[in-house]
């Protein structure tokens, strides 16, 4: 099952599902060691920050964004920060 976790993270990354890949890599990092997956997580985060990722630039003055798009982006950000919070909790548990 654990090996499957890393394989699933890799597959999610290859499919462009970086949010899911981050969550899976964080689980793997918790099980096997953070240092083994730090780079994978950083790469996923960088891919999310590129144009087309969840970190969109603010609309220009007078420009509006459809409500559905705003909701989708807000949901993605919420999931992203929830996963980051989980990662920090895992680090605290490891340190304690």
Backbone as a ProteinNet text record, in pm:
[ID]
protein_1_A
[PRIMARY]
XXXXXXXXXXXXXXXXXXXXXXXXXXXXXXXXXXXXXXXXXXXXXXXXXXXXXXXXXXXXXXXXXXXXXXXXXXXXXXXXXXXXXXXXXXXXXXXX
[TERTIARY]
82.9	0	86.8	197.2	280.5	347.1	397.7	459.7	356.4	235.4	126.6	103.7	126.9	108.9	202.3	327.4	424.7	391.6	351.1	313.2	191.8	94.4	-25	12.4	103.5	149.6	216.9	300.4	369.9	269.8	170	68.6	-11.4	-48.1	-122	-38.9	90	179	181.8	199.4	206.3	76.4	-35	-164.3	-192.8	-102.5	-121.6	-208.8	-242.1	-323.4	-230.1	-171.4	-66.4	-118.7	-242	-300.5	-303.8	-354.8	-364.2	-224.6	-134	3.2	68.3	45.8	102.2	49.9	-79.5	-138.7	-78.5	-62.3	-6.5	141.7	216	358.1	373.4	282.1	288.8	264.5	171.5	147.6	271	330.4	451.6	565.7	575.9	680.7	662.7	539.9	512.2	553.9	531.2	562	711	773.7	910.9	1016.8	975.9	1071.6	1052.9	1042.1	1015.4	1122.5	1247.6	1358.4	1351.2	1282.6	1272.2	1174.5	1082.6	977.3	968.1	1057.1	1055.7	1059.3	1146.6	1161.8	1034.9	975.6	852.1	742.3	729.4	626.4	653.6	779.5	815.3	786.6	817.7	791.2	641.5	561.9	415.8	368.1	421	381.6	421.9	539.3	584.1	494	453.7	364.4	230.5	183.7	57.1	67.9	186.4	204.7	221.9	243.6	257.9	122.3	123	-5.2	-88	-214.2	-302.1	-315.3	-229.6	-238.6	-344	-345.5	-450.3	-420	-294.4	-259.5	-273.1	-391.2	-420.5	-383.4	-351.6	-325.7	-458.4	-454.2	-575.4	-630.6	-762.2	-820.1	-778.2	-767.3	-733.7	-852.7	-826.2	-930.1	-1045.5	-1166.5	-1284.9	-1314.9	-1221.8	-1241.4	-1313.2	-1404.7	-1475	-1441.3	-1451.4	-1427.5	-1560.2	-1597.2	-1723.8	-1725.6	-1841.9	-1858.4	-1816.6	-1852.4	-1815.9	-1664.9	-1593.3	-1447	-1390.6	-1447.4	-1403.3	-1422.3	-1537.7	-1565.2	-1469	-1442.4	-1350.7	-1210.7	-1164	-1031.2	-1025.4	-1131.3	-1134.9	-1131.8	-1206.6	-1207.1	-1068.8	-1002.9	-868.6	-770.1	-780.8	-692.5	-719.8	-845.9	-882.3	-822.6	-833.5	-777	-625	-564.5	-419.2	-372.9	-435.5	-394	-428.6	-534.2	-566.1	-455	-410.6	-302.4	-172.4	-144.5	-24.6	-32.1	-149.2	-169.2	-144	-193.2	-169.1	-19.4	49.3	193.5	264.4	226.7	289.2	257.1	135.2	99.9	184.9	208.8	293.3	434.9	484.2	618.4	626.4	523.2	520.5	517.7	441.2	434.7	570.6	638	770	872.2	860.4	954.9	930.3	804.3	766.5	796.2
-120	0	125.6	128.7	247.9	277.4	172.9	194	247.4	200.8	248.6	398.1	447.7	589.1	675.9	638.4	713.6	703.5	587.6	567.8	654	660.2	742.9	890.6	933	1072.3	1103.8	1012.6	1030.6	1038.3	951.7	952.9	1082.6	1128.9	1255.3	1370.2	1370.5	1474.2	1468.7	1349.5	1334.4	1374.2	1361	1400.2	1548.4	1619.2	1762.4	1795.1	1696.4	1717.8	1744.4	1864.4	1896.8	1907	1949.4	1956.3	1816.6	1722.4	1585.2	1526.8	1555.6	1506.2	1557.9	1685.2	1741.9	1666.5	1644	1573.5	1433.8	1363.1	1228.4	1231.3	1326.6	1337.5	1373.9	1454.2	1488.4	1365	1281.8	1156.8	1067.2	1058.2	977.3	1035.1	1166.7	1232	1200.8	1198.1	1167.2	1022.7	932.4	791.6	759.5	819.2	780.5	883.5	1006.3	1111.9	1231.6	1346.6	1469.9	1497.9	1474.5	1506.5	1430.9	1319.5	1240.6	1300.2	1385.2	1434.3	1586.8	1655.9	1802.2	1856.6	1801.9	1851.2	1826.6	1709.1	1678.2	1778.4	1808.1	1901.4	2040.9	2084.4	2217.7	2228.5	2123.8	2126.8	2138	2063.2	2073.1	2215.2	2273.8	2409.8	2508.8	2491	2579.6	2566.1	2444.2	2423.7	2491.9	2492.2	2558.1	2709.8	2763.8	2908.1	2961.7	2875.3	2919	2962.8	3044.5	3084	2960.2	2967.2	2853.2	2770.6	2797.5	2730.4	2798.6	2769	2826.9	2969.4	3013.1	3147.2	3242	3287.5	3377.8	3520.3	3599.6	3740	3810.7	3918.6	3994.5	4054.5	4067.9	4127.6	4273.9	4317	4457.1	4544.3	4669.7	4763.4	4757.8	4743	4738.2	4599.5	4505.6	4369.4	4287.2	4204	4118.8	3972.6	3893.4	3750.1	3681.1	3583.7	3512.8	3451.4	3452.1	3401.4	3255.1	3175.4	3033.8	3016.4	3098.5	3091.8	3134.3	3238.8	3284.5	3174.4	3108.9	3001.3	2884.9	2849.3	2738.5	2771.7	2893.3	2933.5	2939.7	2988.4	2995.2	2855.2	2762.6	2623.9	2561.9	2585.4	2531	2588.2	2717.6	2779	2722.9	2705.4	2649.3	2510.1	2427.9	2293.2	2298.6	2391	2406.3	2441.4	2540.4	2582.4	2478.1	2403.5	2295.4	2190.1	2156.4	2058.2	2111.3	2238.4	2298.3	2293.4	2318.7	2312.5	2170.2	2071.4	1932.2	1901.3	1949.7	1927.3	1985	2105.3	2167	2090.1	2038.2	1956.8	1831.5	1767.9	1648.6	1682.4	1797.3	1837.6	1861	1923	1943.2	1811.1	1716.4	1584.9	1515.2	1527.2	1466.3	1531.3	1661.4	1735.8	1709.7	1678.5	1663.4	1531.8
0	0	0	81.3	88.2	-45.8	-110.9	-242	-339.8	-324.1	-407.3	-386.6	-266.4	-234.6	-318.9	-326.2	-405.7	-553.7	-595.9	-736.5	-772.1	-680.9	-705.1	-709.6	-622.8	-624.6	-757.1	-802.3	-930	-1045.5	-1043.2	-1149.5	-1147.8	-1028.2	-1018.2	-1073.8	-1042.5	-1095.9	-1248.1	-1303.1	-1448.9	-1518	-1447.2	-1503.4	-1484.8	-1416.1	-1395	-1276.3	-1195.4	-1076.1	-958.5	-958	-862.2	-719.3	-702	-567.5	-504.9	-581.7	-531	-511.6	-603.1	-591	-463.4	-431.1	-308.6	-186.3	-183.2	-68.7	-54.3	-165.1	-160	-122.6	-178	-141.9	5.8	58.7	200.6	287.2	245	319.2	313.4	195.5	179.9	263.4	266.5	345.5	493.4	538	677.8	710.2	615.8	639.8	623.3	521.9	486.7	524.5	548.3	580	488.3	550.3	476.5	371.5	408	317.9	185.2	181.2	58.5	-42.5	5.1	-83.1	-89.4	-20.9	-23.8	-165.9	-247.4	-385	-465.5	-449.5	-522.1	-488.3	-360.4	-315.1	-369.9	-364.8	-416.7	-565.7	-640.9	-785.2	-811.9	-737.4	-752.9	-723.2	-616.1	-579.6	-687.7	-745.5	-853.3	-974.5	-1006.5	-1121.6	-1098.7	-973.8	-942.9	-954	-936.9	-940.4	-1081.6	-1178	-1317	-1370.7	-1476.8	-1537.5	-1570.1	-1534.1	-1553.6	-1427.2	-1327.7	-1198.8	-1114.3	-986.8	-903	-861.9	-874.5	-832.1	-951.1	-974.4	-1085.7	-1046.4	-1146.9	-1117.1	-1095	-1019.9	-990.9	-1119.8	-1129.4	-1249.6	-1263.8	-1387.4	-1414.2	-1378.1	-1360.3	-1322.7	-1422.4	-1371.2	-1456.1	-1510	-1495.8	-1545.3	-1437.6	-1480.1	-1384.8	-1412.3	-1309	-1319.9	-1292.3	-1374.2	-1350.2	-1210.4	-1150.1	-1014	-1005.2	-1103.7	-1101.6	-1098.6	-1174	-1175.8	-1040.1	-982.4	-850	-745.7	-750	-654.3	-672.6	-797.3	-824.3	-773.5	-799.7	-754.2	-601.2	-539.4	-394	-334.4	-391.7	-344.2	-357.2	-469.3	-489.8	-387.8	-363.1	-263.9	-124.2	-92.3	37.4	54.5	-48.2	-42.1	-31.2	-105.1	-100.8	40.3	102.4	235.6	341.5	322.6	414.5	411.6	291.9	280.2	339.1	318.9	377.3	529.6	583.3	727.6	778.3	705.6	743.3	743	642.3	633.3	755.9	794.2	910.8	1038.6	1048.2	1164.1	1169.9	1054.7	1050.1	1094.9	1051.5	1091.5	1242.1	1298	1442.3	1518.6	1467.8	1531.7	1526.1	1412.7	1398.9	1491.8	1509.6	1593.4	1741.5	1776	1916.9	1969.9
[MASK]
++++++++++++++++++++++++++++++++++++++++++++++++++++++++++++++++++++++++++++++++++++++++++++++++

